PDB file of C-alpha atoms in Angstrom:
ATOM      1  CA  UNK P 354       0.000   0.000   0.000  1.00 80.00           C
ATOM      2  CA  UNK P 355       1.303   3.431  -0.886  1.00 91.00           C
ATOM      3  CA  UNK P 356       0.096   6.986  -1.282  1.00 94.00           C
ATOM      4  CA  UNK P 357       0.356   8.197  -4.861  1.00 95.00           C
ATOM      5  CA  UNK P 358       1.270  11.818  -5.406  1.00 94.00           C
ATOM      6  CA  UNK P 359      -1.202  14.024  -7.230  1.00 95.00           C
ATOM      7  CA  UNK P 360      -0.530  17.317  -8.970  1.00 94.00           C
ATOM      8  CA  UNK P 361      -3.446  19.732  -8.780  1.00 91.00           C
ATOM      9  CA  UNK P 362      -3.767  22.964 -10.699  1.00 92.00           C
ATOM     10  CA  UNK P 363      -6.462  25.590 -10.874  1.00 92.00           C
ATOM     11  CA  UNK P 364      -6.198  28.023 -13.732  1.00 95.00           C
ATOM     12  CA  UNK P 365      -7.130  31.694 -13.653  1.00 96.00           C
ATOM     13  CA  UNK P 366     -10.601  30.911 -14.992  1.00 95.00           C
ATOM     14  CA  UNK P 367     -11.024  28.386 -12.105  1.00 92.00           C
ATOM     15  CA  UNK P 368     -10.810  25.273 -14.304  1.00 95.00           C
ATOM     16  CA  UNK P 369      -9.215  22.295 -12.519  1.00 94.00           C
ATOM     17  CA  UNK P 370      -6.490  19.918 -13.682  1.00 94.00           C
ATOM     18  CA  UNK P 371      -5.371  16.770 -11.831  1.00 93.00           C
ATOM     19  CA  UNK P 372      -2.459  14.466 -12.706  1.00 94.00           C
ATOM     20  CA  UNK P 373      -1.329  11.201 -11.092  1.00 95.00           C
ATOM     21  CA  UNK P 374       2.426  11.357 -10.484  1.00 95.00           C
ATOM     22  CA  UNK P 375       3.040   7.584 -10.465  1.00 94.00           C
ATOM     23  CA  UNK P 376       2.185   4.484 -12.473  1.00 95.00           C
ATOM     24  CA  UNK P 377      -0.941   2.749 -11.163  1.00 96.00           C
ATOM     25  CA  UNK P 378      -1.393   0.207 -13.936  1.00 97.00           C
ATOM     26  CA  UNK P 379      -2.603  -3.135 -12.569  1.00 97.00           C
ATOM     27  CA  UNK P 380      -3.084  -1.772  -9.046  1.00 97.00           C
ATOM     28  CA  UNK P 381      -6.226  -1.377  -6.956  1.00 97.00           C
ATOM     29  CA  UNK P 382      -6.641   2.382  -6.495  1.00 97.00           C
ATOM     30  CA  UNK P 383      -8.623   4.129  -3.770  1.00 98.00           C
ATOM     31  CA  UNK P 384      -9.544   7.741  -4.476  1.00 98.00           C
ATOM     32  CA  UNK P 385     -10.220   9.532  -1.176  1.00 96.00           C
ATOM     33  CA  UNK P 386     -12.455  12.496  -1.832  1.00 96.00           C
ATOM     34  CA  UNK P 387     -11.929  15.661   0.150  1.00 91.00           C
ATOM     35  CA  UNK P 388     -14.613  16.529   2.672  1.00 86.00           C
ATOM     36  CA  UNK P 389     -13.494  20.131   3.129  1.00 86.00           C
ATOM     37  CA  UNK P 390     -13.927  23.303   1.148  1.00 88.00           C
ATOM     38  CA  UNK P 391     -16.068  23.933  -1.900  1.00 92.00           C
ATOM     39  CA  UNK P 392     -18.102  20.753  -2.609  1.00 93.00           C
ATOM     40  CA  UNK P 393     -18.431  21.657  -6.290  1.00 94.00           C
ATOM     41  CA  UNK P 394     -14.649  21.835  -6.666  1.00 94.00           C
ATOM     42  CA  UNK P 395     -14.072  18.664  -4.629  1.00 94.00           C
ATOM     43  CA  UNK P 396     -16.633  16.709  -6.634  1.00 95.00           C
ATOM     44  CA  UNK P 397     -15.019  17.726  -9.929  1.00 95.00           C
ATOM     45  CA  UNK P 398     -11.510  17.008  -8.673  1.00 95.00           C
ATOM     46  CA  UNK P 399     -12.497  13.561  -7.384  1.00 96.00           C
ATOM     47  CA  UNK P 400     -14.211  12.699 -10.661  1.00 97.00           C
ATOM     48  CA  UNK P 401     -11.083  13.695 -12.602  1.00 97.00           C
ATOM     49  CA  UNK P 402      -8.944  11.513 -10.324  1.00 97.00           C
ATOM     50  CA  UNK P 403     -11.268   8.559 -10.901  1.00 97.00           C
ATOM     51  CA  UNK P 404     -11.003   9.089 -14.644  1.00 97.00           C
ATOM     52  CA  UNK P 405      -7.206   9.414 -14.444  1.00 97.00           C
ATOM     53  CA  UNK P 406      -6.881   6.144 -12.504  1.00 97.00           C
ATOM     54  CA  UNK P 407      -9.053   4.276 -15.020  1.00 97.00           C
ATOM     55  CA  UNK P 408      -7.217   5.802 -17.966  1.00 96.00           C
ATOM     56  CA  UNK P 409      -3.879   4.811 -16.418  1.00 96.00           C
ATOM     57  CA  UNK P 410      -4.909   1.138 -16.307  1.00 97.00           C
ATOM     58  CA  UNK P 411      -5.866   0.625 -12.663  1.00 97.00           C
ATOM     59  CA  UNK P 412      -7.112  -2.901 -11.899  1.00 97.00           C
ATOM     60  CA  UNK P 413      -9.987  -1.559  -9.802  1.00 97.00           C
ATOM     61  CA  UNK P 414     -10.981   1.901  -8.605  1.00 98.00           C
ATOM     62  CA  UNK P 415     -12.721   2.514  -5.285  1.00 98.00           C
ATOM     63  CA  UNK P 416     -14.193   5.863  -4.294  1.00 98.00           C
ATOM     64  CA  UNK P 417     -14.057   6.709  -0.576  1.00 98.00           C
ATOM     65  CA  UNK P 418     -16.415   9.509   0.424  1.00 98.00           C
ATOM     66  CA  UNK P 419     -15.844  10.825   3.974  1.00 96.00           C
ATOM     67  CA  UNK P 420     -18.701  13.208   3.212  1.00 96.00           C
ATOM     68  CA  UNK P 421     -21.453  12.692   0.642  1.00 96.00           C
ATOM     69  CA  UNK P 422     -21.801  16.020  -1.138  1.00 95.00           C
ATOM     70  CA  UNK P 423     -25.374  17.198  -1.684  1.00 93.00           C
ATOM     71  CA  UNK P 424     -26.569  14.494   0.692  1.00 91.00           C
ATOM     72  CA  UNK P 425     -29.293  16.730   2.082  1.00 86.00           C
ATOM     73  CA  UNK P 426     -30.682  17.373  -1.419  1.00 86.00           C
ATOM     74  CA  UNK P 427     -32.363  13.980  -1.524  1.00 80.00           C
ATOM     75  CA  UNK P 428     -35.894  15.251  -2.083  1.00 69.00           C
ATOM     76  CA  UNK P 429     -37.563  17.369  -4.718  1.00 60.00           C
ATOM     77  CA  UNK P 430     -39.188  20.277  -2.888  1.00 61.00           C
ATOM     78  CA  UNK P 431     -41.299  21.008  -5.958  1.00 66.00           C
ATOM     79  CA  UNK P 432     -41.360  20.057  -9.622  1.00 69.00           C
ATOM     80  CA  UNK P 433     -38.919  22.851 -10.506  1.00 73.00           C
ATOM     81  CA  UNK P 434     -36.221  21.702  -8.094  1.00 77.00           C
ATOM     82  CA  UNK P 435     -33.580  19.176  -9.243  1.00 80.00           C
ATOM     83  CA  UNK P 436     -32.596  16.252  -6.935  1.00 87.00           C
ATOM     84  CA  UNK P 437     -28.944  17.190  -6.506  1.00 92.00           C
ATOM     85  CA  UNK P 438     -27.896  14.029  -4.632  1.00 94.00           C
ATOM     86  CA  UNK P 439     -28.993  11.784  -7.493  1.00 93.00           C
ATOM     87  CA  UNK P 440     -27.274  14.045 -10.001  1.00 94.00           C
ATOM     88  CA  UNK P 441     -24.034  13.921  -8.004  1.00 96.00           C
ATOM     89  CA  UNK P 442     -24.047  10.139  -7.711  1.00 97.00           C
ATOM     90  CA  UNK P 443     -24.794   9.709 -11.404  1.00 95.00           C
ATOM     91  CA  UNK P 444     -21.719  11.802 -12.288  1.00 95.00           C
ATOM     92  CA  UNK P 445     -19.470   9.648 -10.080  1.00 97.00           C
ATOM     93  CA  UNK P 446     -20.659   6.068 -10.401  1.00 97.00           C
ATOM     94  CA  UNK P 447     -19.540   5.564 -13.987  1.00 96.00           C
ATOM     95  CA  UNK P 448     -15.877   5.869 -13.003  1.00 97.00           C
ATOM     96  CA  UNK P 449     -15.472   3.371 -10.136  1.00 97.00           C
ATOM     97  CA  UNK P 450     -16.292  -0.228  -9.298  1.00 97.00           C
ATOM     98  CA  UNK P 451     -16.634   0.123  -5.522  1.00 98.00           C
ATOM     99  CA  UNK P 452     -17.753   2.883  -3.171  1.00 98.00           C
ATOM    100  CA  UNK P 453     -17.439   3.490   0.573  1.00 98.00           C
ATOM    101  CA  UNK P 454     -19.571   6.298   2.019  1.00 98.00           C
ATOM    102  CA  UNK P 455     -19.326   7.583   5.589  1.00 96.00           C
ATOM    103  CA  UNK P 456     -22.739   8.040   7.209  1.00 95.00           C
ATOM    104  CA  UNK P 457     -24.670   9.670   4.345  1.00 94.00           C
ATOM    105  CA  UNK P 458     -27.798  11.671   5.108  1.00 91.00           C
ATOM    106  CA  UNK P 459     -29.943   9.201   3.165  1.00 90.00           C
ATOM    107  CA  UNK P 460     -28.175   5.850   3.221  1.00 92.00           C
ATOM    108  CA  UNK P 461     -30.906   3.959   1.379  1.00 91.00           C
ATOM    109  CA  UNK P 462     -31.098   6.309  -1.582  1.00 92.00           C
ATOM    110  CA  UNK P 463     -27.302   6.691  -1.715  1.00 95.00           C
ATOM    111  CA  UNK P 464     -26.763   2.942  -1.956  1.00 96.00           C
ATOM    112  CA  UNK P 465     -29.635   2.495  -4.398  1.00 96.00           C
ATOM    113  CA  UNK P 466     -28.365   5.109  -6.852  1.00 96.00           C
ATOM    114  CA  UNK P 467     -24.753   3.924  -6.770  1.00 97.00           C
ATOM    115  CA  UNK P 468     -25.925   0.362  -7.500  1.00 97.00           C
ATOM    116  CA  UNK P 469     -28.510   1.284 -10.148  1.00 96.00           C
ATOM    117  CA  UNK P 470     -28.932  -1.013 -13.125  1.00 92.00           C
ATOM    118  CA  UNK P 471     -26.193  -0.333 -15.645  1.00 92.00           C
ATOM    119  CA  UNK P 472     -23.827   1.174 -13.079  1.00 95.00           C
ATOM    120  CA  UNK P 473     -20.332  -0.385 -12.947  1.00 96.00           C
ATOM    121  CA  UNK P 474     -20.402  -0.114  -9.151  1.00 98.00           C
ATOM    122  CA  UNK P 475     -20.720  -3.606  -7.708  1.00 96.00           C
ATOM    123  CA  UNK P 476     -20.322  -2.802  -4.021  1.00 97.00           C
ATOM    124  CA  UNK P 477     -21.472   0.194  -1.997  1.00 98.00           C
ATOM    125  CA  UNK P 478     -20.525   0.127   1.691  1.00 97.00           C
ATOM    126  CA  UNK P 479     -22.213   2.518   4.102  1.00 96.00           C
ATOM    127  CA  UNK P 480     -20.040   3.063   7.184  1.00 95.00           C
ATOM    128  CA  UNK P 481     -21.536   4.254  10.475  1.00 95.00           C
ATOM    129  CA  UNK P 482     -19.538   5.709  13.375  1.00 95.00           C
ATOM    130  CA  UNK P 483     -21.057   3.887  16.339  1.00 96.00           C
ATOM    131  CA  UNK P 484     -17.724   2.483  17.557  1.00 97.00           C
ATOM    132  CA  UNK P 485     -15.758   5.764  17.818  1.00 96.00           C
ATOM    133  CA  UNK P 486     -18.816   7.531  19.238  1.00 97.00           C
ATOM    134  CA  UNK P 487     -19.261   4.798  21.870  1.00 97.00           C
ATOM    135  CA  UNK P 488     -15.559   4.898  22.755  1.00 97.00           C
ATOM    136  CA  UNK P 489     -15.857   8.619  23.457  1.00 97.00           C
ATOM    137  CA  UNK P 490     -19.006   8.106  25.531  1.00 97.00           C
ATOM    138  CA  UNK P 491     -17.161   5.462  27.533  1.00 96.00           C
ATOM    139  CA  UNK P 492     -14.436   7.989  28.336  1.00 96.00           C
ATOM    140  CA  UNK P 493     -17.008  10.604  29.343  1.00 96.00           C
ATOM    141  CA  UNK P 494     -18.635   8.081  31.669  1.00 96.00           C
ATOM    142  CA  UNK P 495     -15.266   7.213  33.194  1.00 96.00           C
ATOM    143  CA  UNK P 496     -14.542  10.905  33.757  1.00 96.00           C
ATOM    144  CA  UNK P 497     -17.891  11.433  35.469  1.00 94.00           C
ATOM    145  CA  UNK P 498     -19.185  13.828  32.824  1.00 94.00           C
ATOM    146  CA  UNK P 499     -22.159  11.512  32.277  1.00 95.00           C
ATOM    147  CA  UNK P 500     -23.832   8.888  34.431  1.00 95.00           C
ATOM    148  CA  UNK P 501     -24.637   5.508  32.919  1.00 94.00           C
ATOM    149  CA  UNK P 502     -27.991   5.206  34.659  1.00 94.00           C
ATOM    150  CA  UNK P 503     -29.054   8.607  33.331  1.00 95.00           C
ATOM    151  CA  UNK P 504     -28.139   8.141  29.657  1.00 96.00           C
ATOM    152  CA  UNK P 505     -30.867   8.891  27.154  1.00 96.00           C
ATOM    153  CA  UNK P 506     -30.018   8.097  23.518  1.00 96.00           C
ATOM    154  CA  UNK P 507     -31.904  10.244  21.045  1.00 94.00           C
ATOM    155  CA  UNK P 508     -32.517  10.868  17.372  1.00 91.00           C
ATOM    156  CA  UNK P 509     -32.077  14.446  16.242  1.00 88.00           C
ATOM    157  CA  UNK P 510     -35.348  14.116  14.323  1.00 87.00           C
ATOM    158  CA  UNK P 511     -37.562  11.559  12.599  1.00 84.00           C
ATOM    159  CA  UNK P 512     -35.249  11.465   9.579  1.00 81.00           C
ATOM    160  CA  UNK P 513     -32.293  10.165  11.550  1.00 85.00           C
ATOM    161  CA  UNK P 514     -34.183   6.981  12.421  1.00 85.00           C
ATOM    162  CA  UNK P 515     -33.189   5.782   8.930  1.00 84.00           C
ATOM    163  CA  UNK P 516     -29.500   6.239   9.751  1.00 88.00           C
ATOM    164  CA  UNK P 517     -29.421   4.808  13.268  1.00 92.00           C
ATOM    165  CA  UNK P 518     -29.620   1.173  12.244  1.00 92.00           C
ATOM    166  CA  UNK P 519     -29.756  -2.034  14.253  1.00 95.00           C
ATOM    167  CA  UNK P 520     -26.030  -2.437  13.570  1.00 95.00           C
ATOM    168  CA  UNK P 521     -25.393   1.038  15.019  1.00 96.00           C
ATOM    169  CA  UNK P 522     -27.344   0.276  18.188  1.00 96.00           C
ATOM    170  CA  UNK P 523     -25.782  -3.185  18.583  1.00 97.00           C
ATOM    171  CA  UNK P 524     -22.251  -1.769  18.338  1.00 97.00           C
ATOM    172  CA  UNK P 525     -23.094   1.072  20.743  1.00 97.00           C
ATOM    173  CA  UNK P 526     -24.578  -1.259  23.361  1.00 97.00           C
ATOM    174  CA  UNK P 527     -21.730  -3.770  23.023  1.00 97.00           C
ATOM    175  CA  UNK P 528     -18.957  -1.210  23.553  1.00 97.00           C
ATOM    176  CA  UNK P 529     -20.785   0.372  26.504  1.00 96.00           C
ATOM    177  CA  UNK P 530     -21.726  -2.972  28.067  1.00 95.00           C
ATOM    178  CA  UNK P 531     -25.470  -2.368  27.881  1.00 95.00           C
ATOM    179  CA  UNK P 532     -26.431  -6.045  28.011  1.00 93.00           C
ATOM    180  CA  UNK P 533     -30.019  -5.167  28.937  1.00 93.00           C
ATOM    181  CA  UNK P 534     -30.633  -3.112  25.802  1.00 94.00           C
ATOM    182  CA  UNK P 535     -32.142  -4.769  22.728  1.00 96.00           C
ATOM    183  CA  UNK P 536     -30.661  -3.470  19.447  1.00 96.00           C
ATOM    184  CA  UNK P 537     -33.721  -4.742  17.571  1.00 96.00           C
ATOM    185  CA  UNK P 538     -35.883  -2.261  19.447  1.00 93.00           C
ATOM    186  CA  UNK P 539     -35.610   1.395  18.470  1.00 92.00           C
ATOM    187  CA  UNK P 540     -36.967   2.995  21.621  1.00 92.00           C
ATOM    188  CA  UNK P 541     -34.923   6.174  21.353  1.00 95.00           C
ATOM    189  CA  UNK P 542     -36.466   9.577  21.929  1.00 93.00           C
ATOM    190  CA  UNK P 543     -36.324  12.169  19.159  1.00 92.00           C
ATOM    191  CA  UNK P 544     -36.436  15.861  18.486  1.00 91.00           C
ATOM    192  CA  UNK P 545     -39.604  17.210  16.911  1.00 90.00           C
ATOM    193  CA  UNK P 546     -39.007  19.656  14.077  1.00 82.00           C
ATOM    194  CA  UNK P 547     -40.870  21.488  11.357  1.00 80.00           C
ATOM    195  CA  UNK P 548     -39.190  22.388   8.064  1.00 75.00           C
ATOM    196  CA  UNK P 549     -40.323  25.203   5.808  1.00 71.00           C
ATOM    197  CA  UNK P 550     -40.412  23.596   2.364  1.00 67.00           C
ATOM    198  CA  UNK P 551     -39.896  26.917   0.644  1.00 67.00           C
ATOM    199  CA  UNK P 552     -36.800  27.978   2.579  1.00 66.00           C
ATOM    200  CA  UNK P 553     -35.577  24.746   4.202  1.00 66.00           C
ATOM    201  CA  UNK P 554     -35.461  26.553   7.555  1.00 74.00           C
ATOM    202  CA  UNK P 555     -35.982  24.265  10.566  1.00 78.00           C
ATOM    203  CA  UNK P 556     -37.972  25.128  13.679  1.00 82.00           C
ATOM    204  CA  UNK P 557     -37.671  23.096  16.888  1.00 87.00           C
ATOM    205  CA  UNK P 558     -41.095  22.431  18.372  1.00 88.00           C
ATOM    206  CA  UNK P 559     -40.473  19.817  21.061  1.00 90.00           C
ATOM    207  CA  UNK P 560     -39.001  16.512  22.214  1.00 93.00           C
ATOM    208  CA  UNK P 561     -40.681  13.120  22.471  1.00 93.00           C
ATOM    209  CA  UNK P 562     -39.556  12.163  25.995  1.00 93.00           C
ATOM    210  CA  UNK P 563     -39.092  13.584  29.467  1.00 95.00           C
ATOM    211  CA  UNK P 564     -35.467  14.637  29.930  1.00 95.00           C
ATOM    212  CA  UNK P 565     -35.284  15.958  33.499  1.00 96.00           C
ATOM    213  CA  UNK P 566     -31.959  14.911  35.100  1.00 96.00           C
ATOM    214  CA  UNK P 567     -31.026  12.909  31.971  1.00 97.00           C
ATOM    215  CA  UNK P 568     -27.723  12.953  30.089  1.00 97.00           C
ATOM    216  CA  UNK P 569     -29.113  13.272  26.573  1.00 97.00           C
ATOM    217  CA  UNK P 570     -26.946  12.067  23.678  1.00 97.00           C
ATOM    218  CA  UNK P 571     -27.929  12.993  20.129  1.00 95.00           C
ATOM    219  CA  UNK P 572     -26.395  11.557  16.955  1.00 94.00           C
ATOM    220  CA  UNK P 573     -26.309  13.577  13.739  1.00 92.00           C
ATOM    221  CA  UNK P 574     -24.740  13.056  10.329  1.00 92.00           C
ATOM    222  CA  UNK P 575     -24.163  16.729   9.483  1.00 90.00           C
ATOM    223  CA  UNK P 576     -23.754  19.896  11.508  1.00 89.00           C
ATOM    224  CA  UNK P 577     -23.930  22.878   9.156  1.00 87.00           C
ATOM    225  CA  UNK P 578     -24.230  26.169  11.033  1.00 85.00           C
ATOM    226  CA  UNK P 579     -25.137  24.334  14.304  1.00 86.00           C
ATOM    227  CA  UNK P 580     -28.092  26.682  14.755  1.00 86.00           C
ATOM    228  CA  UNK P 581     -30.650  23.879  14.931  1.00 86.00           C
ATOM    229  CA  UNK P 582     -28.423  21.813  17.230  1.00 88.00           C
ATOM    230  CA  UNK P 583     -28.080  24.763  19.622  1.00 90.00           C
ATOM    231  CA  UNK P 584     -31.838  25.368  19.541  1.00 90.00           C
ATOM    232  CA  UNK P 585     -32.493  21.717  20.399  1.00 92.00           C
ATOM    233  CA  UNK P 586     -29.880  21.743  23.181  1.00 93.00           C
ATOM    234  CA  UNK P 587     -31.446  24.905  24.603  1.00 93.00           C
ATOM    235  CA  UNK P 588     -34.873  23.295  24.619  1.00 93.00           C
ATOM    236  CA  UNK P 589     -33.538  20.203  26.413  1.00 95.00           C
ATOM    237  CA  UNK P 590     -31.723  22.256  29.029  1.00 95.00           C
ATOM    238  CA  UNK P 591     -34.875  24.296  29.630  1.00 95.00           C
ATOM    239  CA  UNK P 592     -36.730  21.019  30.199  1.00 95.00           C
ATOM    240  CA  UNK P 593     -34.206  20.022  32.893  1.00 97.00           C
ATOM    241  CA  UNK P 594     -31.661  17.828  31.073  1.00 96.00           C
ATOM    242  CA  UNK P 595     -28.558  17.266  33.194  1.00 96.00           C
ATOM    243  CA  UNK P 596     -26.382  17.457  30.075  1.00 95.00           C
ATOM    244  CA  UNK P 597     -26.730  17.464  26.298  1.00 96.00           C
ATOM    245  CA  UNK P 598     -24.066  15.933  24.047  1.00 96.00           C
ATOM    246  CA  UNK P 599     -24.129  15.971  20.252  1.00 95.00           C
ATOM    247  CA  UNK P 600     -22.094  13.595  18.093  1.00 95.00           C
ATOM    248  CA  UNK P 601     -21.841  14.430  14.387  1.00 93.00           C
ATOM    249  CA  UNK P 602     -20.027  12.645  11.575  1.00 94.00           C
ATOM    250  CA  UNK P 603     -19.417  15.765   9.466  1.00 93.00           C
ATOM    251  CA  UNK P 604     -18.933  19.213  10.954  1.00 90.00           C
ATOM    252  CA  UNK P 605     -19.342  21.799   8.198  1.00 88.00           C
ATOM    253  CA  UNK P 606     -19.668  24.811  10.524  1.00 87.00           C
ATOM    254  CA  UNK P 607     -20.804  27.121   7.790  1.00 85.00           C
ATOM    255  CA  UNK P 608     -21.850  30.724   8.297  1.00 77.00           C
ATOM    256  CA  UNK P 609     -24.282  32.918   6.417  1.00 71.00           C
ATOM    257  CA  UNK P 610     -22.481  35.289   4.043  1.00 63.00           C
ATOM    258  CA  UNK P 611     -22.612  38.924   5.163  1.00 57.00           C
TER     259      UNK P 611
END
């Protein structure tokens, strides 16, 4: 296993050029997409790298996506709005045979579109982060920040129930030694939100369980501006939560342009 050097250029008109610096013929190549910066630039750069590896005679090309760009654009708000996630996947899947995606916003649709009929992708692995999250919770318990008997696992909203799978719960309970918890049963509480379909703006309207004196732990895939997360944490604290902890796979931490 080795890391192949890549030369990247961006011309004055913002066009991108990528060049592999070594021979990859006959090798299995993994293209690791960047999860930082402009997603439009990173998508284009990754696609060019996939093409370069195929053109150079790679035996197999795997795309590793630490962050699935346009993952939140998985619905059509109205008939004039394009489904950007599907468009993104369709531009990528023709240039690789295997894909690994870290905790996408819509795992089912992501896997389905990568494996569509006619796509050369034969394997699409969706990776969750239950183990590293649980390891951190274990440390927080050991340090007395949380109390095991007070833990309340929660979904950020109804949508995250699709992401928090049986496998996620089983791994979480195993690492934490929760032998009395059944991973087949999704009994987690959840935040209650409304989304304005015209603007996408989210409003927190409640929580599905009593949280007084509880150490509430919420799992998210994406934190953008963290405004909604802060609103939810504020609500929980007002309702008497002992602590509120948020785990997120991808921290974008964007700000509104001034």
